[in-house]
Amino acid sequence: MGKVTGFLEIDRQVHKYQPASDRIRHFREFTLPMSDKEVEKQAARCMDCGIPFCHGPTGCPIHNQIPDWNDLVYKGDWDNAIRNLHSTNNFPEFTGRICPAPCEEACTLNLEDIPVAIKTVEQAIADKAYETGHIRPYPPEKKTGKRVAVIGSGPAGMAAAQQLGRAGHDVHVYERESRPGGLMRYGIPDFKIEKHYIDRRIEQMQGEGVSFYCGVNVGVDKKVEELLAEYDAVLYCGGSETPRAADIPGDDLEGVHDAMPYLVQQNKRVGGEAIQSVAWPSPPIVAGGQHVVVVGGGDTASDCVGTAFRQGAVRVTQLDIRPQPPEKEDKLAVWPYWATKMRTSSSQAEGAEREFQVATLEFIGEDGQLTGVKCCEVDEKRKPIAGTEFVIRADLAFIAIGFAGPAAAGVVQELDGQMKIATDARRSRNVEANDRDYRTSVERLYAAGDVRRGQSLVVWAIREGRQAARAIDEALMGSTVLPR
């Protein structure tokens, strides 16, 4: 694969960023593209490693054929590279931007801390395909006469809809918000993925016969029962939206918010929409001139950090209950799996103060307004250590500690009340369906993505949407040619 000695001759290079002082002044993407020749050189580093863990179950959930398209890019065959990439991934321009790249963690060269720049190459292939006109509608040659409804237009719903539409089914996607994309549009800031990439895919899918109905809150505006009566199959891809309960005293103070309403508001501002959301109602939240504390150490917390800086926050502090991880992992003990090690996101690198192994004890306020966050150090079992308490000044605090299952109102509420849909044993109450046929306990109702597996990555959502589409096509037609 690639140039046999490429990994010995060519240093690893990835996209560079605009300086933090420049990028915090806008909400646009801030990566600096590499030239085609530079990308081809990086693709040449893909070695003939024998067992490519990068596209096995530890590396890529959708099994992108990474060595194959690296080889094609190295040879300058960009057209076949995108054909190969599209054979496993409907939306490589999404994953090339926002996937944390477990494939690079699993790369054989990561044993030496110099993995192939897989994510950079993937994004470059997708962006090149748009430039050359390869990404255009591919409508089916004939229609099946079958009708399928998809609830939710996040990455799982979009992937399933595109696959089913190309199989010849009449596909209708129902989205609660005013535009398609789910939390990929409204939860992930534009500085990580600009939303015109989503718009281009929606336009392509509409050209392939997929219909989108926005502003329809299924379970409220339109019942699931109606969809089951109107369609041959219904796929529920509602995502994981219920914020995990923090149970921190003082969380009712003005100035304390869950992370998602904050991110949704800013994404709507950038998109030129009214900031109010059906799912995330909240008064306007702006961090300009404020001291901000973010509780949580994951991607959503990091997105709050970057958004706060761009809004003009005076100071941003991020609290993580986990111990500070080591700078470098033990490769022989961990590789090819995702390692726990010190990682600094682009948002954190913009000036965030990070506190590790710290618990949030209480939100403190005066006259109902947040003024500070009381914290303390914790031991290895996350138990507070007496005498280590301290207070951080805060005008705004965002709780970003994950999600605990699908939204309680709407679809799940209706299914609970009328059809007694089965949910898993976890407190999150994800909709129960296996990962082979994606059937729920309700006849002709399927579920895929985070609503089934719990909060996860965009790449897992795409995989589940594709697999659910195959299962539905097979159930409707008796056989299928859609890939699993």
Short mmCIF file of C-alpha atoms in Angstrom, two decimals:
data_model
loop_
_atom_site.label_atom_id
_atom_site.label_comp_id
_atom_site.label_asym_id
_atom_site.label_seq_id
_atom_site.Cartn_x
_atom_site.Cartn_y
_atom_site.Cartn_z
CA MET A 1 0.00 0.00 0.00
CA GLY A 2 1.27 3.44 -0.88
CA LYS A 3 4.99 3.75 -1.31
CA VAL A 4 6.71 0.74 0.24
CA THR A 5 9.34 2.89 1.96
CA GLY A 6 7.14 5.97 2.33
CA PHE A 7 6.74 5.70 6.09
CA LEU A 8 10.56 5.75 6.39
CA GLU A 9 11.12 8.68 4.05
CA ILE A 10 8.17 11.00 4.72
CA ASP A 11 7.38 12.69 8.02
CA ARG A 12 3.80 12.73 9.30
CA GLN A 13 2.02 15.99 8.51
CA VAL A 14 -1.59 17.00 9.23
CA HIS A 15 -3.69 20.10 8.65
CA LYS A 16 -2.36 23.15 10.44
CA TYR A 17 -4.60 25.63 12.25
CA GLN A 18 -4.99 29.37 12.12
CA PRO A 19 -3.38 30.93 15.22
CA ALA A 20 -5.71 30.91 18.23
CA SER A 21 -5.66 34.72 18.35
CA ASP A 22 -7.16 34.80 14.84
CA ARG A 23 -9.59 31.91 14.95
CA ILE A 24 -11.40 32.96 18.12
CA ARG A 25 -12.60 36.03 16.21
CA HIS A 26 -14.94 34.01 13.99
CA PHE A 27 -17.04 30.82 13.91
CA ARG A 28 -15.73 29.46 10.60
CA GLU A 29 -13.56 26.38 10.21
CA PHE A 30 -9.93 27.26 10.85
CA THR A 31 -7.94 24.36 9.39
CA LEU A 32 -5.51 25.30 6.63
CA PRO A 33 -5.88 22.90 3.67
CA MET A 34 -2.90 20.96 2.37
CA SER A 35 -2.13 20.83 -1.34
CA ASP A 36 -2.98 17.72 -3.35
CA LYS A 37 0.71 16.84 -3.58
CA GLU A 38 1.16 17.14 0.18
CA VAL A 39 -1.86 14.87 0.76
CA GLU A 40 -0.53 12.33 -1.76
CA LYS A 41 2.76 12.26 0.14
CA GLN A 42 0.89 11.57 3.39
CA ALA A 43 -1.09 8.78 1.73
CA ALA A 44 2.24 7.30 0.59
CA ARG A 45 3.12 6.67 4.25
CA CYS A 46 0.49 3.90 4.48
CA MET A 47 2.65 0.80 4.82
CA ASP A 48 2.01 -2.80 3.83
CA CYS A 49 1.52 -3.73 7.48
CA GLY A 50 -0.02 -7.16 6.90
CA ILE A 51 -2.98 -6.75 9.26
CA PRO A 52 -4.43 -3.25 8.87
CA PHE A 53 -5.98 -2.66 12.30
CA CYS A 54 -7.07 0.80 11.11
CA HIS A 55 -10.17 -0.61 9.41
CA GLY A 56 -10.88 -3.45 11.80
CA PRO A 57 -13.36 -3.23 14.66
CA THR A 58 -10.81 -1.45 16.88
CA GLY A 59 -10.12 1.23 14.28
CA CYS A 60 -13.04 2.16 12.03
CA PRO A 61 -16.64 1.25 12.93
CA ILE A 62 -17.74 1.54 9.29
CA HIS A 63 -14.72 -0.41 8.05
CA ASN A 64 -13.38 2.21 5.67
CA GLN A 65 -10.88 0.49 3.38
CA ILE A 66 -8.16 2.88 4.44
CA PRO A 67 -5.08 1.22 2.87
CA ASP A 68 -6.90 0.96 -0.45
CA TRP A 69 -7.87 4.60 -0.78
CA ASN A 70 -4.52 5.74 0.58
CA ASP A 71 -2.90 3.80 -2.25
CA LEU A 72 -5.25 5.37 -4.79
CA VAL A 73 -4.51 8.89 -3.52
CA TYR A 74 -0.76 8.18 -3.59
CA LYS A 75 -1.15 7.23 -7.26
CA GLY A 76 -3.18 10.37 -7.96
CA ASP A 77 -6.38 8.42 -8.68
CA TRP A 78 -8.71 10.66 -6.67
CA ASP A 79 -11.85 9.60 -8.55
CA ASN A 80 -11.52 5.95 -7.57
CA ALA A 81 -10.46 6.98 -4.07
CA ILE A 82 -13.83 8.67 -3.46
CA ARG A 83 -15.68 5.73 -5.02
CA ASN A 84 -13.92 3.40 -2.61
CA LEU A 85 -14.53 5.69 0.36
CA HIS A 86 -18.22 6.08 -0.52
CA SER A 87 -18.61 2.30 -0.64
CA THR A 88 -18.41 2.27 3.18
CA ASN A 89 -19.09 5.87 4.25
CA ASN A 90 -21.90 8.07 2.94
CA PHE A 91 -20.47 11.25 4.41
CA PRO A 92 -16.65 11.29 4.55
CA GLU A 93 -16.61 15.11 4.69
CA PHE A 94 -18.38 14.81 8.08
CA THR A 95 -16.15 12.14 9.58
CA GLY A 96 -13.04 13.72 8.07
CA ARG A 97 -13.81 16.79 10.19
CA ILE A 98 -15.40 15.63 13.43
CA CYS A 99 -14.42 11.98 13.98
CA PRO A 100 -11.76 11.60 16.72
CA ALA A 101 -9.98 9.16 14.39
CA PRO A 102 -9.72 5.86 16.29
CA CYS A 103 -8.26 4.58 13.00
CA GLU A 104 -5.11 6.58 13.65
CA GLU A 105 -4.87 5.19 17.18
CA ALA A 106 -5.01 1.70 15.63
CA CYS A 107 -2.50 2.44 12.86
CA THR A 108 0.61 0.25 13.07
CA LEU A 109 2.79 3.36 12.81
CA ASN A 110 1.15 4.68 15.99
CA LEU A 111 3.45 2.28 17.83
CA GLU A 112 6.07 4.92 17.06
CA ASP A 113 3.67 7.88 17.57
CA ILE A 114 3.67 8.67 13.85
CA PRO A 115 0.40 7.21 12.51
CA VAL A 116 -0.69 7.78 8.94
CA ALA A 117 -2.68 11.04 8.68
CA ILE A 118 -5.84 9.11 7.83
CA LYS A 119 -8.34 11.76 8.90
CA THR A 120 -6.55 14.46 6.88
CA VAL A 121 -6.51 12.27 3.77
CA GLU A 122 -10.18 11.32 4.19
CA GLN A 123 -11.29 14.95 4.39
CA ALA A 124 -9.13 15.83 1.39
CA ILE A 125 -10.70 13.04 -0.70
CA ALA A 126 -14.23 14.22 0.10
CA ASP A 127 -13.46 17.91 -0.53
CA LYS A 128 -11.72 17.04 -3.81
CA ALA A 129 -14.79 15.04 -4.89
CA TYR A 130 -16.96 18.14 -4.53
CA GLU A 131 -14.50 20.19 -6.58
CA THR A 132 -14.52 17.63 -9.40
CA GLY A 133 -18.30 17.18 -9.43
CA HIS A 134 -18.22 13.56 -8.31
CA ILE A 135 -20.67 14.17 -5.47
CA ARG A 136 -23.97 14.62 -7.26
CA PRO A 137 -27.35 12.87 -7.12
CA TYR A 138 -27.38 9.17 -8.02
CA PRO A 139 -31.12 8.40 -8.27
CA PRO A 140 -32.26 4.76 -8.46
CA GLU A 141 -32.90 3.24 -11.89
CA LYS A 142 -36.33 2.03 -10.76
CA LYS A 143 -38.68 2.49 -7.82
CA THR A 144 -39.89 -0.35 -5.61
CA GLY A 145 -43.24 1.15 -4.67
CA LYS A 146 -42.38 0.79 -0.97
CA ARG A 147 -42.54 3.76 1.41
CA VAL A 148 -40.24 4.26 4.40
CA ALA A 149 -40.37 7.00 7.07
CA VAL A 150 -37.24 8.04 8.96
CA ILE A 151 -37.66 9.92 12.25
CA GLY A 152 -34.66 12.18 12.80
CA SER A 153 -32.18 13.61 10.31
CA GLY A 154 -28.91 13.21 12.17
CA PRO A 155 -26.10 11.13 10.67
CA ALA A 156 -27.90 7.81 11.32
CA GLY A 157 -31.15 9.02 9.76
CA MET A 158 -29.36 10.65 6.83
CA ALA A 159 -27.24 7.56 6.08
CA ALA A 160 -30.26 5.25 6.25
CA ALA A 161 -32.37 7.57 4.10
CA GLN A 162 -29.72 7.82 1.40
CA GLN A 163 -29.20 4.06 1.28
CA LEU A 164 -32.94 3.33 1.18
CA GLY A 165 -33.53 6.01 -1.45
CA ARG A 166 -30.84 4.54 -3.68
CA ALA A 167 -32.44 1.13 -3.26
CA GLY A 168 -35.55 2.58 -4.90
CA HIS A 169 -37.82 3.16 -1.92
CA ASP A 170 -39.84 6.34 -1.41
CA VAL A 171 -38.16 7.79 1.70
CA HIS A 172 -39.60 10.59 3.86
CA VAL A 173 -37.43 12.05 6.63
CA TYR A 174 -39.16 13.84 9.53
CA GLU A 175 -37.11 16.40 11.47
CA ARG A 176 -38.26 18.30 14.57
CA GLU A 177 -36.04 21.34 13.96
CA SER A 178 -36.26 23.84 11.10
CA ARG A 179 -33.37 22.30 9.12
CA PRO A 180 -32.00 18.76 8.71
CA GLY A 181 -28.83 17.52 10.38
CA GLY A 182 -29.82 16.81 13.98
CA LEU A 183 -27.20 17.55 16.62
CA MET A 184 -24.56 17.43 13.89
CA ARG A 185 -26.04 20.75 12.71
CA TYR A 186 -27.23 22.20 16.01
CA GLY A 187 -24.91 20.64 18.58
CA ILE A 188 -21.49 20.81 16.89
CA PRO A 189 -20.10 24.33 16.37
CA ASP A 190 -19.42 25.70 12.90
CA PHE A 191 -15.74 26.08 13.71
CA LYS A 192 -15.59 22.27 13.65
CA ILE A 193 -17.93 21.69 10.70
CA GLU A 194 -19.56 24.40 8.64
CA LYS A 195 -23.15 23.55 7.91
CA HIS A 196 -23.02 24.07 4.15
CA TYR A 197 -21.49 20.58 4.01
CA ILE A 198 -24.74 19.21 5.45
CA ASP A 199 -26.78 21.37 3.06
CA ARG A 200 -24.91 19.97 0.05
CA ARG A 201 -25.67 16.40 1.11
CA ILE A 202 -29.33 17.22 1.70
CA GLU A 203 -29.48 18.70 -1.81
CA GLN A 204 -27.87 15.54 -3.22
CA MET A 205 -30.32 13.30 -1.35
CA GLN A 206 -33.30 15.34 -2.54
CA GLY A 207 -32.01 14.83 -6.07
CA GLU A 208 -32.07 11.11 -5.36
CA GLY A 209 -35.73 11.25 -4.34
CA VAL A 210 -35.50 11.59 -0.54
CA SER A 211 -38.06 14.05 0.93
CA PHE A 212 -37.44 16.08 4.10
CA TYR A 213 -40.23 17.39 6.34
CA CYS A 214 -38.80 19.84 8.87
CA GLY A 215 -40.63 21.39 11.80
CA VAL A 216 -42.50 18.12 12.45
CA ASN A 217 -42.12 16.85 16.01
CA VAL A 218 -43.06 13.19 15.69
CA GLY A 219 -44.95 12.01 18.73
CA VAL A 220 -46.43 15.51 19.16
CA ASP A 221 -47.31 17.03 15.77
CA LYS A 222 -47.61 13.66 14.06
CA LYS A 223 -48.05 10.36 15.83
CA VAL A 224 -45.81 7.34 15.30
CA GLU A 225 -49.03 5.37 15.01
CA GLU A 226 -49.93 7.45 11.93
CA LEU A 227 -46.55 6.80 10.35
CA LEU A 228 -46.89 3.06 10.89
CA ALA A 229 -50.27 3.20 9.17
CA GLU A 230 -48.96 5.24 6.22
CA TYR A 231 -45.58 3.58 5.58
CA ASP A 232 -44.28 0.06 5.00
CA ALA A 233 -41.52 0.62 7.58
CA VAL A 234 -40.51 3.33 10.06
CA LEU A 235 -36.96 3.90 11.28
CA TYR A 236 -36.45 5.84 14.51
CA CYS A 237 -33.12 7.72 14.62
CA GLY A 238 -33.91 10.29 17.31
CA GLY A 239 -30.48 10.38 18.95
CA SER A 240 -29.53 10.58 22.63
CA GLU A 241 -30.75 13.94 23.91
CA THR A 242 -31.61 13.81 27.61
CA PRO A 243 -28.79 15.54 29.54
CA ARG A 244 -27.25 13.35 32.22
CA ALA A 245 -28.42 14.58 35.61
CA ALA A 246 -25.63 16.27 37.56
CA ASP A 247 -27.55 16.54 40.86
CA ILE A 248 -25.37 19.45 41.97
CA PRO A 249 -26.88 21.79 44.56
CA GLY A 250 -27.61 25.21 43.12
CA ASP A 251 -28.15 24.01 39.57
CA ASP A 252 -31.38 26.03 39.51
CA LEU A 253 -29.50 29.35 39.81
CA GLU A 254 -29.69 31.80 36.92
CA GLY A 255 -26.51 31.33 34.92
CA VAL A 256 -26.35 27.53 35.24
CA HIS A 257 -27.25 25.70 32.04
CA ASP A 258 -26.98 22.34 30.37
CA ALA A 259 -24.49 22.52 27.53
CA MET A 260 -26.79 21.75 24.64
CA PRO A 261 -29.16 24.76 24.79
CA TYR A 262 -26.07 26.99 24.73
CA LEU A 263 -24.53 25.27 21.70
CA VAL A 264 -27.84 25.06 19.84
CA GLN A 265 -28.47 28.77 20.31
CA GLN A 266 -25.10 29.75 18.90
CA ASN A 267 -25.40 27.40 15.94
CA LYS A 268 -28.79 28.91 15.16
CA ARG A 269 -27.30 32.41 15.38
CA VAL A 270 -24.55 31.50 12.94
CA GLY A 271 -27.13 29.88 10.67
CA GLY A 272 -29.29 33.00 10.66
CA GLU A 273 -32.17 31.33 12.52
CA ALA A 274 -34.23 32.36 15.53
CA ILE A 275 -32.36 30.97 18.52
CA GLN A 276 -35.29 29.20 20.18
CA SER A 277 -35.38 25.42 19.74
CA VAL A 278 -38.25 22.98 20.14
CA ALA A 279 -36.08 20.55 22.08
CA TRP A 280 -33.80 23.01 23.89
CA PRO A 281 -35.88 26.00 25.06
CA SER A 282 -33.87 28.52 27.04
CA PRO A 283 -33.48 32.28 27.50
CA PRO A 284 -30.62 33.77 25.42
CA ILE A 285 -27.21 32.69 26.69
CA VAL A 286 -24.10 34.69 25.73
CA ALA A 287 -20.67 34.40 27.36
CA GLY A 288 -19.29 37.79 26.32
CA GLY A 289 -17.51 39.49 29.23
CA GLN A 290 -18.30 36.57 31.55
CA HIS A 291 -16.27 34.21 33.74
CA VAL A 292 -17.28 30.76 32.52
CA VAL A 293 -16.96 27.34 34.15
CA VAL A 294 -17.56 24.17 32.13
CA VAL A 295 -18.24 20.97 34.09
CA GLY A 296 -17.12 17.94 32.09
CA GLY A 297 -14.13 16.77 30.12
CA GLY A 298 -15.53 15.49 26.83
CA ASP A 299 -16.14 16.84 23.34
CA THR A 300 -19.34 18.71 24.27
CA ALA A 301 -17.51 20.46 27.10
CA SER A 302 -14.73 21.38 24.71
CA ASP A 303 -17.28 22.80 22.26
CA CYS A 304 -18.63 25.01 25.06
CA VAL A 305 -15.09 26.24 25.74
CA GLY A 306 -14.47 27.20 22.10
CA THR A 307 -17.87 28.85 21.78
CA ALA A 308 -17.37 30.88 24.96
CA PHE A 309 -14.02 32.21 23.76
CA ARG A 310 -15.55 33.25 20.43
CA GLN A 311 -18.32 35.08 22.25
CA GLY A 312 -15.74 37.05 24.22
CA ALA A 313 -15.55 35.27 27.58
CA VAL A 314 -13.05 36.80 30.01
CA ARG A 315 -11.96 33.47 31.44
CA VAL A 316 -12.95 29.85 30.85
CA THR A 317 -12.24 27.06 33.34
CA GLN A 318 -12.94 23.42 32.58
CA LEU A 319 -13.48 20.93 35.41
CA ASP A 320 -12.78 17.23 34.93
CA ILE A 321 -13.39 14.71 37.70
CA ARG A 322 -10.94 12.26 36.13
CA PRO A 323 -7.23 12.29 37.03
CA GLN A 324 -4.91 14.08 34.64
CA PRO A 325 -3.92 11.35 32.17
CA PRO A 326 -0.32 10.56 31.27
CA GLU A 327 1.30 12.45 28.39
CA LYS A 328 2.09 9.15 26.67
CA GLU A 329 0.35 5.79 26.88
CA ASP A 330 1.95 2.34 27.22
CA LYS A 331 1.70 1.26 23.59
CA LEU A 332 2.34 -2.42 24.23
CA ALA A 333 -0.47 -2.52 26.79
CA VAL A 334 -3.03 -0.48 24.86
CA TRP A 335 -2.44 -0.45 21.09
CA PRO A 336 -4.46 -0.80 18.82
CA TYR A 337 -7.26 0.38 21.11
CA TRP A 338 -8.15 3.98 21.97
CA ALA A 339 -5.70 5.07 24.65
CA THR A 340 -6.22 7.19 27.73
CA LYS A 341 -3.62 9.91 27.44
CA MET A 342 -3.36 13.68 27.70
CA ARG A 343 -5.23 15.25 24.81
CA THR A 344 -5.69 18.96 24.21
CA SER A 345 -8.46 19.98 21.84
CA SER A 346 -8.16 23.04 19.63
CA SER A 347 -10.70 24.80 21.88
CA GLN A 348 -8.75 24.01 25.06
CA ALA A 349 -5.59 25.28 23.34
CA GLU A 350 -7.27 28.67 22.92
CA GLY A 351 -6.66 29.47 26.58
CA ALA A 352 -8.82 27.29 28.81
CA GLU A 353 -7.73 26.63 32.37
CA ARG A 354 -8.14 22.92 33.09
CA GLU A 355 -8.64 21.41 36.52
CA PHE A 356 -8.30 17.63 36.82
CA GLN A 357 -9.44 15.26 39.58
CA VAL A 358 -11.86 17.89 40.81
CA ALA A 359 -15.49 17.44 41.84
CA THR A 360 -18.15 20.14 41.57
CA LEU A 361 -19.73 20.39 45.02
CA GLU A 362 -22.12 23.31 44.63
CA PHE A 363 -23.12 26.26 42.49
CA ILE A 364 -23.02 29.37 44.64
CA GLY A 365 -25.14 32.46 44.06
CA GLU A 366 -26.55 35.70 45.35
CA ASP A 367 -30.15 36.78 44.82
CA GLY A 368 -30.69 33.80 42.57
CA GLN A 369 -27.73 34.61 40.28
CA LEU A 370 -24.66 32.37 39.94
CA THR A 371 -21.48 33.88 41.39
CA GLY A 372 -19.16 30.91 41.82
CA VAL A 373 -18.59 27.18 41.69
CA LYS A 374 -17.47 25.37 44.83
CA CYS A 375 -15.09 22.48 44.08
CA CYS A 376 -12.75 20.10 45.83
CA GLU A 377 -10.11 17.56 44.97
CA VAL A 378 -11.11 13.88 44.84
CA ASP A 379 -9.28 10.61 45.48
CA GLU A 380 -8.86 7.73 43.03
CA LYS A 381 -12.43 6.61 43.82
CA ARG A 382 -13.76 10.11 43.07
CA LYS A 383 -14.54 10.76 46.73
CA PRO A 384 -14.05 14.34 48.03
CA ILE A 385 -10.85 14.98 49.99
CA ALA A 386 -11.59 17.01 53.13
CA GLY A 387 -9.86 20.36 53.37
CA THR A 388 -9.29 20.78 49.62
CA GLU A 389 -12.34 22.91 48.88
CA PHE A 390 -12.00 26.03 46.74
CA VAL A 391 -14.31 28.40 44.85
CA ILE A 392 -13.98 29.52 41.24
CA ARG A 393 -15.63 32.76 40.22
CA ALA A 394 -18.36 32.11 37.65
CA ASP A 395 -21.02 34.19 35.92
CA LEU A 396 -21.98 31.27 33.67
CA ALA A 397 -21.65 27.52 34.20
CA PHE A 398 -22.33 24.79 31.65
CA ILE A 399 -22.95 21.17 32.60
CA ALA A 400 -21.53 18.89 29.91
CA ILE A 401 -21.31 15.41 31.40
CA GLY A 402 -23.03 13.44 28.65
CA PHE A 403 -26.48 12.23 27.72
CA ALA A 404 -28.75 9.68 29.32
CA GLY A 405 -30.91 8.42 26.48
CA PRO A 406 -33.53 9.65 24.02
CA ALA A 407 -35.77 12.63 24.69
CA ALA A 408 -38.53 11.61 27.10
CA ALA A 409 -41.21 13.63 25.32
CA GLY A 410 -42.45 12.89 21.83
CA VAL A 411 -41.72 9.52 20.27
CA VAL A 412 -40.71 7.61 23.40
CA GLN A 413 -43.60 9.05 25.39
CA GLU A 414 -46.10 7.93 22.75
CA LEU A 415 -44.53 4.50 22.36
CA ASP A 416 -44.46 4.01 26.13
CA GLY A 417 -48.11 4.94 26.47
CA GLN A 418 -49.66 3.06 23.56
CA MET A 419 -47.35 0.35 22.26
CA LYS A 420 -45.20 -0.48 25.30
CA ILE A 421 -41.97 -0.47 23.32
CA ALA A 422 -39.13 -2.44 24.89
CA THR A 423 -36.15 -0.48 26.23
CA ASP A 424 -32.82 -1.67 27.55
CA ALA A 425 -32.04 -2.29 31.20
CA ARG A 426 -29.93 0.82 31.62
CA ARG A 427 -31.30 3.96 33.25
CA SER A 428 -30.99 5.71 29.90
CA ARG A 429 -33.85 3.57 28.54
CA ASN A 430 -32.49 3.35 25.00
CA VAL A 431 -34.86 1.72 22.54
CA GLU A 432 -34.17 -2.00 22.44
CA ALA A 433 -33.15 -3.42 19.06
CA ASN A 434 -30.27 -5.70 18.11
CA ASP A 435 -27.53 -4.72 15.67
CA ARG A 436 -28.46 -7.36 13.10
CA ASP A 437 -31.99 -6.49 11.99
CA TYR A 438 -32.54 -3.31 14.10
CA ARG A 439 -36.17 -4.29 14.78
CA THR A 440 -37.87 -2.96 17.89
CA SER A 441 -40.64 -4.74 19.79
CA VAL A 442 -43.18 -2.77 17.70
CA GLU A 443 -44.03 -4.34 14.34
CA ARG A 444 -42.40 -2.57 11.37
CA LEU A 445 -40.65 -0.06 13.64
CA TYR A 446 -36.84 -0.06 13.57
CA ALA A 447 -34.29 1.93 15.59
CA ALA A 448 -30.68 2.90 14.88
CA GLY A 449 -27.99 5.27 16.09
CA ASP A 450 -27.69 6.82 19.53
CA VAL A 451 -31.36 6.20 20.32
CA ARG A 452 -30.48 2.50 20.27
CA ARG A 453 -26.84 2.28 21.38
CA GLY A 454 -26.59 5.38 23.59
CA GLN A 455 -24.45 8.46 23.02
CA SER A 456 -21.65 7.71 20.62
CA LEU A 457 -19.71 8.99 17.60
CA VAL A 458 -20.98 10.22 14.23
CA VAL A 459 -19.13 7.34 12.60
CA TRP A 460 -21.09 4.80 14.67
CA ALA A 461 -24.34 6.55 13.73
CA ILE A 462 -23.49 6.29 10.03
CA ARG A 463 -22.70 2.60 10.44
CA GLU A 464 -25.98 1.89 12.21
CA GLY A 465 -28.00 3.89 9.70
CA ARG A 466 -26.46 1.94 6.81
CA GLN A 467 -27.00 -1.41 8.50
CA ALA A 468 -30.58 -0.58 9.44
CA ALA A 469 -31.25 0.43 5.82
CA ARG A 470 -30.02 -2.95 4.65
CA ALA A 471 -32.23 -4.73 7.20
CA ILE A 472 -35.29 -2.73 6.14
CA ASP A 473 -34.62 -3.27 2.43
CA GLU A 474 -34.25 -7.00 2.98
CA ALA A 475 -37.46 -7.15 5.05
CA LEU A 476 -39.43 -5.25 2.40
CA MET A 477 -38.04 -6.94 -0.70
CA GLY A 478 -36.98 -10.40 0.49
CA SER A 479 -33.37 -9.74 -0.51
CA THR A 480 -30.98 -6.79 -0.68
CA VAL A 481 -27.85 -5.63 -2.44
CA LEU A 482 -27.15 -2.88 0.10
CA PRO A 483 -23.82 -3.42 1.90
CA ARG A 484 -23.70 -4.15 5.59
#
